[in-house]
Short mmCIF file of C-alpha atoms in Angstrom, two decimals:
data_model
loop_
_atom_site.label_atom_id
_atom_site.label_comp_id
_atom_site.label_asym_id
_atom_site.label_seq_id
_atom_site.Cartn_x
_atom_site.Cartn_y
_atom_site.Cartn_z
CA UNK T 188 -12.03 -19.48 22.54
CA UNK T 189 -13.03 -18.39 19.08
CA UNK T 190 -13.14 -14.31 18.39
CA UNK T 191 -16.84 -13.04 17.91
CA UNK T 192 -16.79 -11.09 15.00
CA UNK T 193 -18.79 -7.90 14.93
CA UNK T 194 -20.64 -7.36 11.40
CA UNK T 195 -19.77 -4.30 10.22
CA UNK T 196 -22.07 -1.22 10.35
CA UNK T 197 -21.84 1.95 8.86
CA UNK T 198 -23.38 4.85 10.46
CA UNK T 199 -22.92 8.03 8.05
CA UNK T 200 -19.25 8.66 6.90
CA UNK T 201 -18.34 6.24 9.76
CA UNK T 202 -17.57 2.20 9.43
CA UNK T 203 -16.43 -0.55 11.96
CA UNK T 204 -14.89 -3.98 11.40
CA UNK T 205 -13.19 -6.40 13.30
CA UNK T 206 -9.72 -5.76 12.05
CA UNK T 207 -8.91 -3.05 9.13
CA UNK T 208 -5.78 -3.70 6.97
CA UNK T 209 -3.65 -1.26 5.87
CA UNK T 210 -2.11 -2.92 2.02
CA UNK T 211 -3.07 -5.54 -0.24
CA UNK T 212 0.79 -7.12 -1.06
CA UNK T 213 1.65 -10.25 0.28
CA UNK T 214 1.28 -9.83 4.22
CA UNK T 215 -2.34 -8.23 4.01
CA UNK T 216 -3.64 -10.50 2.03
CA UNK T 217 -2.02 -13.50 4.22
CA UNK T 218 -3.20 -11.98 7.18
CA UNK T 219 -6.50 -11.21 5.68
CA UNK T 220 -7.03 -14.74 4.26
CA UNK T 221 -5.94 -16.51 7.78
CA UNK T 222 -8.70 -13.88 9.97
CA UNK T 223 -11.34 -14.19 7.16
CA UNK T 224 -11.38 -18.28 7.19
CA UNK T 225 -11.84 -17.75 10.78
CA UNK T 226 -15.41 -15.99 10.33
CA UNK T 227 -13.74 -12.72 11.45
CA UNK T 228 -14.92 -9.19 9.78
CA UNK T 229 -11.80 -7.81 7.70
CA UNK T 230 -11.67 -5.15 5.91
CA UNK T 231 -7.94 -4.70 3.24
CA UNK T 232 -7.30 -0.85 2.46
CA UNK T 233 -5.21 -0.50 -0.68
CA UNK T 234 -4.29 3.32 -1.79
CA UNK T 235 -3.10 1.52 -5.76
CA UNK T 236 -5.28 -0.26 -8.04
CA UNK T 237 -4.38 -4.07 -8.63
CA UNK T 238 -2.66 -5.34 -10.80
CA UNK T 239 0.29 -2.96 -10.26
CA UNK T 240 4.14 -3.29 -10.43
CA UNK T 241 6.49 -4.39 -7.57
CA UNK T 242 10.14 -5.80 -7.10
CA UNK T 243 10.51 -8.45 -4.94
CA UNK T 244 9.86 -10.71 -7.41
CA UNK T 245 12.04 -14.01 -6.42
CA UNK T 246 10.35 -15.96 -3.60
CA UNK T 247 12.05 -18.31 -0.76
CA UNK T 248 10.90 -21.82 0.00
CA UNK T 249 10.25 -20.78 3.59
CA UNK T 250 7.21 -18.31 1.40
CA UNK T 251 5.33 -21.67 1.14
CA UNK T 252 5.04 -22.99 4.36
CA UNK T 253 3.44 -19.52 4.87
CA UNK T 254 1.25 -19.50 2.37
CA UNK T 255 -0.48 -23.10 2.83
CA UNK T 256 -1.30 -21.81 6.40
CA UNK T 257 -2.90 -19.21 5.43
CA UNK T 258 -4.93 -21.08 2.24
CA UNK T 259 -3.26 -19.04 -0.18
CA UNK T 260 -1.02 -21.70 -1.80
CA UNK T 261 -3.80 -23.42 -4.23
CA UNK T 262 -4.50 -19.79 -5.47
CA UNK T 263 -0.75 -18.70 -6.33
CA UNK T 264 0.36 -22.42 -7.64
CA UNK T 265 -2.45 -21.66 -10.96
CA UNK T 266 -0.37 -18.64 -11.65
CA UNK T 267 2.16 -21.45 -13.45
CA UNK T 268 5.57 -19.43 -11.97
CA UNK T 269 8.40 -19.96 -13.07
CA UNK T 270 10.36 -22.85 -10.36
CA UNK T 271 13.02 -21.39 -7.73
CA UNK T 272 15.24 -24.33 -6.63
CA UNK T 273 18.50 -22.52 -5.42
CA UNK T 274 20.77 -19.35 -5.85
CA UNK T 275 23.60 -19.08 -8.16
CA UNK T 276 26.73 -16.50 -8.19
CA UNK T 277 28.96 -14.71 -10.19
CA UNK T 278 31.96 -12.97 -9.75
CA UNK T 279 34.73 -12.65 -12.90
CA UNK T 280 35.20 -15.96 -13.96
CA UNK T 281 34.21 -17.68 -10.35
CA UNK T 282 30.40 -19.61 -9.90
CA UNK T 283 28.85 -21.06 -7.34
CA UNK T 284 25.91 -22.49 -6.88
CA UNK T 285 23.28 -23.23 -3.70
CA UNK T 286 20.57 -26.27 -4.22
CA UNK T 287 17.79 -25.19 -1.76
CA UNK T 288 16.91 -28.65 -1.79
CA UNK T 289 19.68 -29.54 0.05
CA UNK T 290 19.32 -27.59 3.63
CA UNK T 291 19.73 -28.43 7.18
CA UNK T 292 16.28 -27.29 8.21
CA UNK T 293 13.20 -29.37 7.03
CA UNK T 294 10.41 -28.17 4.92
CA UNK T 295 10.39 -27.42 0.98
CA UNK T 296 13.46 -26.74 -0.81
CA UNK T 297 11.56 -25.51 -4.19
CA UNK T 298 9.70 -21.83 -4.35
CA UNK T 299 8.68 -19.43 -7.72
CA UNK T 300 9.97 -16.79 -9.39
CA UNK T 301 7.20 -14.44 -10.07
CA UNK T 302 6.07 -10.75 -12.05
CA UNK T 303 4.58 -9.41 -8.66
CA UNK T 304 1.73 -7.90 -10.35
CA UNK T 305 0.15 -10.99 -11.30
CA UNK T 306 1.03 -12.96 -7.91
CA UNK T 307 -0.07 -10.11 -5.80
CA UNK T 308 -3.41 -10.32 -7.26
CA UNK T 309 -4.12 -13.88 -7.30
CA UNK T 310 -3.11 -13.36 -3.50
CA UNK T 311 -5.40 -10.71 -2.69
CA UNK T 312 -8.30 -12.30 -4.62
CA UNK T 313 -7.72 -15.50 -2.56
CA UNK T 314 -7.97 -13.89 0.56
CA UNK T 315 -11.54 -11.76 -0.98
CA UNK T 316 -12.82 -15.14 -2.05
CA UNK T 317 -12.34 -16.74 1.43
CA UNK T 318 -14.55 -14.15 2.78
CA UNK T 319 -11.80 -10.79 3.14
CA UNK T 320 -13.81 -7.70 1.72
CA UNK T 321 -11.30 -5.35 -0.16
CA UNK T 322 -10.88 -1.75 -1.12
CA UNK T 323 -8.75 -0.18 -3.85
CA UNK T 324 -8.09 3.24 -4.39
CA UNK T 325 -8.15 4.49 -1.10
CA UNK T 326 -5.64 5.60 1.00
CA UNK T 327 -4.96 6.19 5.25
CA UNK T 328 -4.87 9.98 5.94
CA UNK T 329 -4.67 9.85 9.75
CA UNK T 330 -4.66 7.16 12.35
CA UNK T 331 -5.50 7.27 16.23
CA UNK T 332 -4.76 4.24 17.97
CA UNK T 333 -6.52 2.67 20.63
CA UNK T 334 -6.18 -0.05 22.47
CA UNK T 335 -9.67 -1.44 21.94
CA UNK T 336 -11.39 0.79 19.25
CA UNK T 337 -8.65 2.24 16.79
CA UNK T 338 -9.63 4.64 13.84
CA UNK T 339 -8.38 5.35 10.50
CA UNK T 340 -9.53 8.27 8.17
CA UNK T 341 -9.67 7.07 4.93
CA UNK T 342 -9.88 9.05 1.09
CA UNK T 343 -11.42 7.21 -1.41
CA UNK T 344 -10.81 7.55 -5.34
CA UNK T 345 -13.30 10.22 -5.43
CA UNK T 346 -11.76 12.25 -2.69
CA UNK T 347 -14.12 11.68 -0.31
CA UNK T 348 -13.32 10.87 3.52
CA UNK T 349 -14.83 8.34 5.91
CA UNK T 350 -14.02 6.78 9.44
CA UNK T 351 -13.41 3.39 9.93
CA UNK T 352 -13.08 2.02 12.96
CA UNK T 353 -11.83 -1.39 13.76
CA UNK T 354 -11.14 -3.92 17.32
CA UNK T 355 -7.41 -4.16 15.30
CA UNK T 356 -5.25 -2.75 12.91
CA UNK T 357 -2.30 -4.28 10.94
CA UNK T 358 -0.65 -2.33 8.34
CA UNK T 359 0.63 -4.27 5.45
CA UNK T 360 1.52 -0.73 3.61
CA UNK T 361 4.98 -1.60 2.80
CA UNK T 362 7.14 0.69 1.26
CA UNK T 363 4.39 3.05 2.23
CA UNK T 364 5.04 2.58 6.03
CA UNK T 365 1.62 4.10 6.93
CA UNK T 366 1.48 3.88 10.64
CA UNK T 367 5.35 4.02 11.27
CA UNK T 368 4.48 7.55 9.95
CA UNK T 369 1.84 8.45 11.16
CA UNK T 370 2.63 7.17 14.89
CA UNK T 371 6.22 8.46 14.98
CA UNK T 372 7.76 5.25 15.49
CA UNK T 373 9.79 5.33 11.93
CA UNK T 374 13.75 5.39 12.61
CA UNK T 375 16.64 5.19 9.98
CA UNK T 376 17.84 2.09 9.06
CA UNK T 377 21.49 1.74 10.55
CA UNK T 378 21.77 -0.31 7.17
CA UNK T 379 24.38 1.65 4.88
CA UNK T 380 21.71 3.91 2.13
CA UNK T 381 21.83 2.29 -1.41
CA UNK T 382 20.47 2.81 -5.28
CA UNK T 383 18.96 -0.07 -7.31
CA UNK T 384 17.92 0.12 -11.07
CA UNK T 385 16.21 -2.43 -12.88
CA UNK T 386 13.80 -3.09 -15.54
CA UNK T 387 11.98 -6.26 -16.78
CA UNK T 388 13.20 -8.06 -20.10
CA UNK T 389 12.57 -10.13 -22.93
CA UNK T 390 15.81 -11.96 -22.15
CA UNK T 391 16.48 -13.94 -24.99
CA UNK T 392 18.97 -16.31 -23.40
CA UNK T 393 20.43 -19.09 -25.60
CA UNK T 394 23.22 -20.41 -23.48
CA UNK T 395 22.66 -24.02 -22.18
CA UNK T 396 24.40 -23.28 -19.02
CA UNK T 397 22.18 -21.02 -17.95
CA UNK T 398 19.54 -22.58 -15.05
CA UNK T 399 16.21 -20.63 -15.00
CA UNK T 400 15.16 -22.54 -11.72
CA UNK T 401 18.22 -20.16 -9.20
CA UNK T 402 18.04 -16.72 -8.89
CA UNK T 403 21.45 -15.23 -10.80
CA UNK T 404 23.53 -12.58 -8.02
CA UNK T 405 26.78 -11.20 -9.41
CA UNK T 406 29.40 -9.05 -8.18
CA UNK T 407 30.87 -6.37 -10.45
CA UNK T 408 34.18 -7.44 -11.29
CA UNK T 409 35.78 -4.28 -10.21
CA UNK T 410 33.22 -2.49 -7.65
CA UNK T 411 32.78 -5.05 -4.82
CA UNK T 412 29.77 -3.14 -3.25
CA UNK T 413 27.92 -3.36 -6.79
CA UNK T 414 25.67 -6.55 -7.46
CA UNK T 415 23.22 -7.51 -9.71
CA UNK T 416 20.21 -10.02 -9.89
CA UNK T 417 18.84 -11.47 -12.66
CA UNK T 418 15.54 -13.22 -12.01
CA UNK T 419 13.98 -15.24 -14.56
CA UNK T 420 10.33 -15.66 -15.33
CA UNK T 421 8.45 -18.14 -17.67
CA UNK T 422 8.46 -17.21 -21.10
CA UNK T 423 11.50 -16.08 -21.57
CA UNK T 424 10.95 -13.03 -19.63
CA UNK T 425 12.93 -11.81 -16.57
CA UNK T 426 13.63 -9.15 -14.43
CA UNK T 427 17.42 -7.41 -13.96
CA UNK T 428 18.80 -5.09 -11.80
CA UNK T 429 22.23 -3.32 -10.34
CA UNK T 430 22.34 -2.30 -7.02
CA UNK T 431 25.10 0.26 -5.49
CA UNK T 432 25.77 3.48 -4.21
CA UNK T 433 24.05 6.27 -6.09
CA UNK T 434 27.61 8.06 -6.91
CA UNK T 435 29.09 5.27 -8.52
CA UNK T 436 25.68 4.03 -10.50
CA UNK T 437 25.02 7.82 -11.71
CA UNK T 438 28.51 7.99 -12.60
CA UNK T 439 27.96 5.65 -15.12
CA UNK T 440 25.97 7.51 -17.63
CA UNK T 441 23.86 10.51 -18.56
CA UNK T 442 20.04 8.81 -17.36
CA UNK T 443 19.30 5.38 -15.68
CA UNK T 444 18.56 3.71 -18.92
CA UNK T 445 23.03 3.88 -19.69
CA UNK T 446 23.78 3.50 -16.23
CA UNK T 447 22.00 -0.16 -15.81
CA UNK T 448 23.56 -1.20 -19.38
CA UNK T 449 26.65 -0.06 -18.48
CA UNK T 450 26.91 -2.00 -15.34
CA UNK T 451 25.47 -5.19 -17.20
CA UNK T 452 27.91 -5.42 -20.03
CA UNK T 453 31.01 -4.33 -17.30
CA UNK T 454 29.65 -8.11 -15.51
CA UNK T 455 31.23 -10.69 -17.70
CA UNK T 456 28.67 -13.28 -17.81
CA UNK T 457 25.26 -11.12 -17.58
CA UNK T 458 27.11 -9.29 -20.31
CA UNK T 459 27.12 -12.90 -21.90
CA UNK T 460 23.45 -13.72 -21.48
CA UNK T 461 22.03 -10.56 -21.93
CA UNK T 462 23.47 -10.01 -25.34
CA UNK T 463 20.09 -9.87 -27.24
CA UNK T 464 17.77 -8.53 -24.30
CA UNK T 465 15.31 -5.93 -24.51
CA UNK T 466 13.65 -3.90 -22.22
CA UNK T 467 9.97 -4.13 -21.77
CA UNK T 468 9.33 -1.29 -19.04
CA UNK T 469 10.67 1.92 -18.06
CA UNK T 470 13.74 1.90 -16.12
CA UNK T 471 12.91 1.84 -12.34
CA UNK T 472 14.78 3.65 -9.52
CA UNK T 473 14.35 2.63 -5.49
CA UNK T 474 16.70 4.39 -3.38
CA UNK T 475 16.86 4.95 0.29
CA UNK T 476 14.86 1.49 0.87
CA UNK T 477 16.36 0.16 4.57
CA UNK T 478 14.00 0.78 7.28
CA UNK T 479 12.94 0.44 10.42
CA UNK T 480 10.94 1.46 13.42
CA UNK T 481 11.30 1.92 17.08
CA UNK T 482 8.81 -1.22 17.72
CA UNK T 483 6.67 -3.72 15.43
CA UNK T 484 3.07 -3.07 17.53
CA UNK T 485 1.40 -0.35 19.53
CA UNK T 486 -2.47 -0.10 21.03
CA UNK T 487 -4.35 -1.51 19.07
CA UNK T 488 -2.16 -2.23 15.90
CA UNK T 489 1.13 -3.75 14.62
CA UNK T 490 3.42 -3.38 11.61
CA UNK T 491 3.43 -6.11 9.33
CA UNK T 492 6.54 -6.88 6.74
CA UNK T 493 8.33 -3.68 5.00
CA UNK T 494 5.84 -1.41 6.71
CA UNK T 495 8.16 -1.85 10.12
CA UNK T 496 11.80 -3.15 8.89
CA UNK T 497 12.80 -3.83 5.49
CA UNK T 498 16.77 -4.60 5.15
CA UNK T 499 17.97 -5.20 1.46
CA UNK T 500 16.91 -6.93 -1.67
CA UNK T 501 20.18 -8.92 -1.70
CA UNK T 502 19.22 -12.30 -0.59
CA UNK T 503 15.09 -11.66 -1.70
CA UNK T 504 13.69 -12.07 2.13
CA UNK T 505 11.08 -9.39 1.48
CA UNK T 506 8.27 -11.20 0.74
CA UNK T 507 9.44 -14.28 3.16
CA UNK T 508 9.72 -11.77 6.34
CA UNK T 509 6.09 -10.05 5.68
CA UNK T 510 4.65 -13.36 5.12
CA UNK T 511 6.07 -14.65 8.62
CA UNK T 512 5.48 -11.16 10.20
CA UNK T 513 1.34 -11.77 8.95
CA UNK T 514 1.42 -15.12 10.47
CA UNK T 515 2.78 -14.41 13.30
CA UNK T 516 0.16 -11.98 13.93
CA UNK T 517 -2.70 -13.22 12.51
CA UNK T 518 -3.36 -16.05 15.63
CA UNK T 519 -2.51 -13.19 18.17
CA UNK T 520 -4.99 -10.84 16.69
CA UNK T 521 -7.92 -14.07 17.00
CA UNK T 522 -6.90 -14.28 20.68
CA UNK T 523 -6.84 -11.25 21.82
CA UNK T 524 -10.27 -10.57 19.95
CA UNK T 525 -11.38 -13.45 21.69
CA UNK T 526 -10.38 -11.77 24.85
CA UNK T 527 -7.07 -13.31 25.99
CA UNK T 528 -3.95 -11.38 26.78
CA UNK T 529 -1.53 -10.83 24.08
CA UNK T 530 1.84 -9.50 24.96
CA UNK T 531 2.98 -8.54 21.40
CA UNK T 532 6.42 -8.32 22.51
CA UNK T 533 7.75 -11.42 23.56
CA UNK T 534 4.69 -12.97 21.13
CA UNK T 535 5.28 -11.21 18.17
CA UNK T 536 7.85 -8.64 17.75
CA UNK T 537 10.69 -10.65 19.76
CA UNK T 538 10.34 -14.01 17.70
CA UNK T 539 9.69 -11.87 14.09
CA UNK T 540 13.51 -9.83 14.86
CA UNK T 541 15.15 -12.74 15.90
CA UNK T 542 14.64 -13.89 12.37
CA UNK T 543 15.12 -10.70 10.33
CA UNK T 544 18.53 -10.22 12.52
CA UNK T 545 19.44 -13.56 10.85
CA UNK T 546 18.80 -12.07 7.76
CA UNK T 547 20.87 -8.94 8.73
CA UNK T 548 24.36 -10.60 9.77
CA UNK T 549 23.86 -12.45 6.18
CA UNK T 550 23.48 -9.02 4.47
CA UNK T 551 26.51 -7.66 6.29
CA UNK T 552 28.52 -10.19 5.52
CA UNK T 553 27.72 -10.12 1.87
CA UNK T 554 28.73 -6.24 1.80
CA UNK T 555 31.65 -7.01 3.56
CA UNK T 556 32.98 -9.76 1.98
CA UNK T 557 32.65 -12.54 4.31
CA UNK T 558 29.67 -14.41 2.62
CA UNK T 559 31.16 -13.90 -0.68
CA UNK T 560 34.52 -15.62 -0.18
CA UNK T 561 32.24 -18.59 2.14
CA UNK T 562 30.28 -18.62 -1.45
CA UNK T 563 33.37 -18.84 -3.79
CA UNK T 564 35.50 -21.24 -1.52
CA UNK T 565 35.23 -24.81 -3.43
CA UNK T 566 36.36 -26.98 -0.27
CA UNK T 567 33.50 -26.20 1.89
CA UNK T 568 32.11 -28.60 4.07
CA UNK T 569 28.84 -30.04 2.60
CA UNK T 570 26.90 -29.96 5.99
CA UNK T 571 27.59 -26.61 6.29
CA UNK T 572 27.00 -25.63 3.19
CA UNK T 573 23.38 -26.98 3.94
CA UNK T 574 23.06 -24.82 6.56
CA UNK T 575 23.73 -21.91 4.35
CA UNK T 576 21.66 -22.88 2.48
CA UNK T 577 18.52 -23.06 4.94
CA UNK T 578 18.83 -19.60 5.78
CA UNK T 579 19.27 -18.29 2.12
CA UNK T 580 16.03 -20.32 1.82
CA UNK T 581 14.13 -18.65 4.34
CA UNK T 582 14.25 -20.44 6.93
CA UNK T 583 16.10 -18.01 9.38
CA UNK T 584 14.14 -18.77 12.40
CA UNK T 585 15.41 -22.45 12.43
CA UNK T 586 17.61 -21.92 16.05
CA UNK T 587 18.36 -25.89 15.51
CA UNK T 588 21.03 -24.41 12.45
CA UNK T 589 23.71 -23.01 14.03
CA UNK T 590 23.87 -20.57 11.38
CA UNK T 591 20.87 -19.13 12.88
CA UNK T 592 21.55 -19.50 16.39
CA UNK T 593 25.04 -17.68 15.91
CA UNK T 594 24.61 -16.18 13.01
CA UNK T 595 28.12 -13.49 13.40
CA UNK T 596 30.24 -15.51 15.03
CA UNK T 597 29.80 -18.44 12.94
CA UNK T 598 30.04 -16.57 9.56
CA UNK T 599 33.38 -14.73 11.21
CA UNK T 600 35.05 -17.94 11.78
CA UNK T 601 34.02 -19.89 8.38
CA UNK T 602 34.77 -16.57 6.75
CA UNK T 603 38.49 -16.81 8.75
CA UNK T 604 38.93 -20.58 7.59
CA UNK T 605 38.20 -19.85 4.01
CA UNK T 606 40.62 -17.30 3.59
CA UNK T 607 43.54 -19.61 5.56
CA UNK T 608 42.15 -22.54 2.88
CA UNK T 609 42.46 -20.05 -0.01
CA UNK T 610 46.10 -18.93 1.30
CA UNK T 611 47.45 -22.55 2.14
CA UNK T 612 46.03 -23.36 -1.61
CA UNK T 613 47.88 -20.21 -3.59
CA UNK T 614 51.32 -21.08 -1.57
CA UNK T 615 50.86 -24.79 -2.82
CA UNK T 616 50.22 -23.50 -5.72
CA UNK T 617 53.91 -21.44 -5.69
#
């Protein structure tokens, strides 16, 4: 059964649509596009004005499965991004690099590296042009939920206030986390708190082995809880970063500006590549960026992406986890518009952890120490480096991968036989 959408009306300072969205990044505008081709009212609340500046700028392959369902793909492909194929690492004079190509899990093995600004907007005008109606400069100053008729209070550019009342409410808000604030259900992260710095370049890279289509991680050579990325985009252009504790990074210098230029020349090879960069932005700071929330839904709403758990930037599943949260919930919201039950638990925010807690044991293990020496170890088996591989793709809610299925235990024991490989090679090597 098909949900009847209900035209909206607005009576005074008061407004109703089928579902209101709270954030016009990547998961409200999926969501948006998927409810809008399906003749639904929806209505995308954005406090910035578009285009503005984001990290999160290198995609996974498991992003495009994503977007095709929701009819975003043809929009974001004319934005000509730069090509994603794998991941590549650094650490003194060690490099390794993963092919998503070659995975265990089926599905594309290619993605884009992208300046946010610009893909966020062709997004978000996809989504408008397939019927979504859209709202800039205004931002949620009070929510009541409701099981059947939830309410925001919005402030528009001109500080004016309004109702709008909606069958549904996702927020999209990221960083923002509108309604994990507003509802009380916001909880610290149990995710250790960290500093990044970065800025966007004219990178000026002349080194033929340098691949623009992987993502470049290092590890400072000293610090092994300091890493840096180094995404390329077309035209020479990238974006760079350092991400550590706040002591150590302000240790480093008198403003952010010598403390990320310190850390890239102490990293031998960005120090390499980056010889004739320039900056052209301001230094950025994000700090204190692992979240999460006591649960992903509530009456009459549900969390969407970073607005409910955001873990690291590490290993780029940002944009891949809201665009799986808003397709997740997208179909459920269509149902139970249409009048079915919807138990959002064991239909939404059960399936959506499993995933991110895929993600997690990955980040722990790269803070740790595990993934790093799996990474480094040059006798790995190639099937399971394709399973790796899948889930630094994206694709962490593949249960077939083993990697997935038991994600601790089996980086704890590969972790184990790398180190007895690395041993049994030094003593031969005595």
């Amino acid at each position: 059964m098909k949900a009847q959408s209900l035209k909206p009306q607005r009576l005074g300072t008061q407004d109703s649509t089928d579902v209101a969205i709270i954030g016009a990044g990547p998961a409200g505008a999926a969501a948006a596009a998927w409810l809008a081709k399906r003749g639904l009212d929806v209505r995308v609340i954005e406090r910035s004005r578009f285009p503005r500046f984001s990290i999160g700028e290198s995609l996974l392959p498991q992003c495009m499965v994503h977007l095709e369902a929701c009819g975003l793909l043809e929009a974001a492909k004319a934005g000509g991004f730069q090509i994603k194929n794998g991941a590549a690492f650094t650490w003194r004079d060690r490099y390794a690099a993963i092919d998503f190509r070659d995975k265990f899990t089926p599905g594309p093995g290619t993605t884009w590296q992208v300046e946010r600004a610009d893909f966020d907007q062709r997004l978000i005008e996809g989504a408008r042009q397939l019927g979504a109606q859209v709202e800039f400069d205004t931002r949620v100053e009070a929510f009541t939920a409701d099981p059947e008729r939830p309410s925001l209070t919005l402030v528009d550019a001109n500080g004016e206030q309004r109702s709008l009342h909606a069958r549904f409410v996702l927020d999209a808000s990221g960083y923002g986390r509108v309604l994990a604030r507003l509802t009380g259900l916001a909880r610290p992260s149990t995710l250790e708190s960290r500093c990044a710095l970065f800025t966007h370049i004219e990178d000026r890279i002349d080194c033929s082995r340098y691949d623009r289509e992987k993502i470049l991680i290092g590890l400072h050579p000293e610090h092994p809880g300091i890493w840096y990325w180094l995404i390329p985009f077309k035209n020479r252009r990238a974006s760079v970063g350092v991400v550590g504790d706040r002591a150590t990074l302000e240790a480093a210098g008198v403003n952010d500006d010598e403390r990320l230029w310190h850390f890239i020349r102490a990293e031998p090879m960005l120090a390499e590549l980056l010889v004739n960069a320039s900056a052209t932005r301001d230094i950025g700071r994000l700090e204190g960026y692992s979240a999460d929330v006591e649960q992903l839904h509530g009456p009459g709403f549900a969390l969407l992406g970073n607005a409910g758990e955001f873990l690291d930037p590490v290993f780029s599943s940002g944009v891949t986890i809201a665009l799986d949260s808003a397709l997740r919930a997208a179909p459920l919201v269509e149902r139970q518009l249409a009048g079915e039950h919807v138990d959002w638990d064991s239909q939404f925010e059960q399936p959506l952890r499993r995933g991110v807690a895929t993600f997690r044991e990955f980040v722990d293990a790269w803070y740790d120490g595990r993934l790093p020496r799996i990474i480094f170890n040059d006798q790995q088996v190639p099937r399971i480096r394709t399973m790796i591989s899948s889930v630094l793709a994206g694709y962490a809610w593949d249960e077939e991968n083993p990697f997935v299925a038991a994600s601790r235990r089996r980086l704890n024991s590969l972790a184990e036989a790398c180190t007895d490989m690395h041993r049994h090679s030094a003593g031969k090597d005595e």
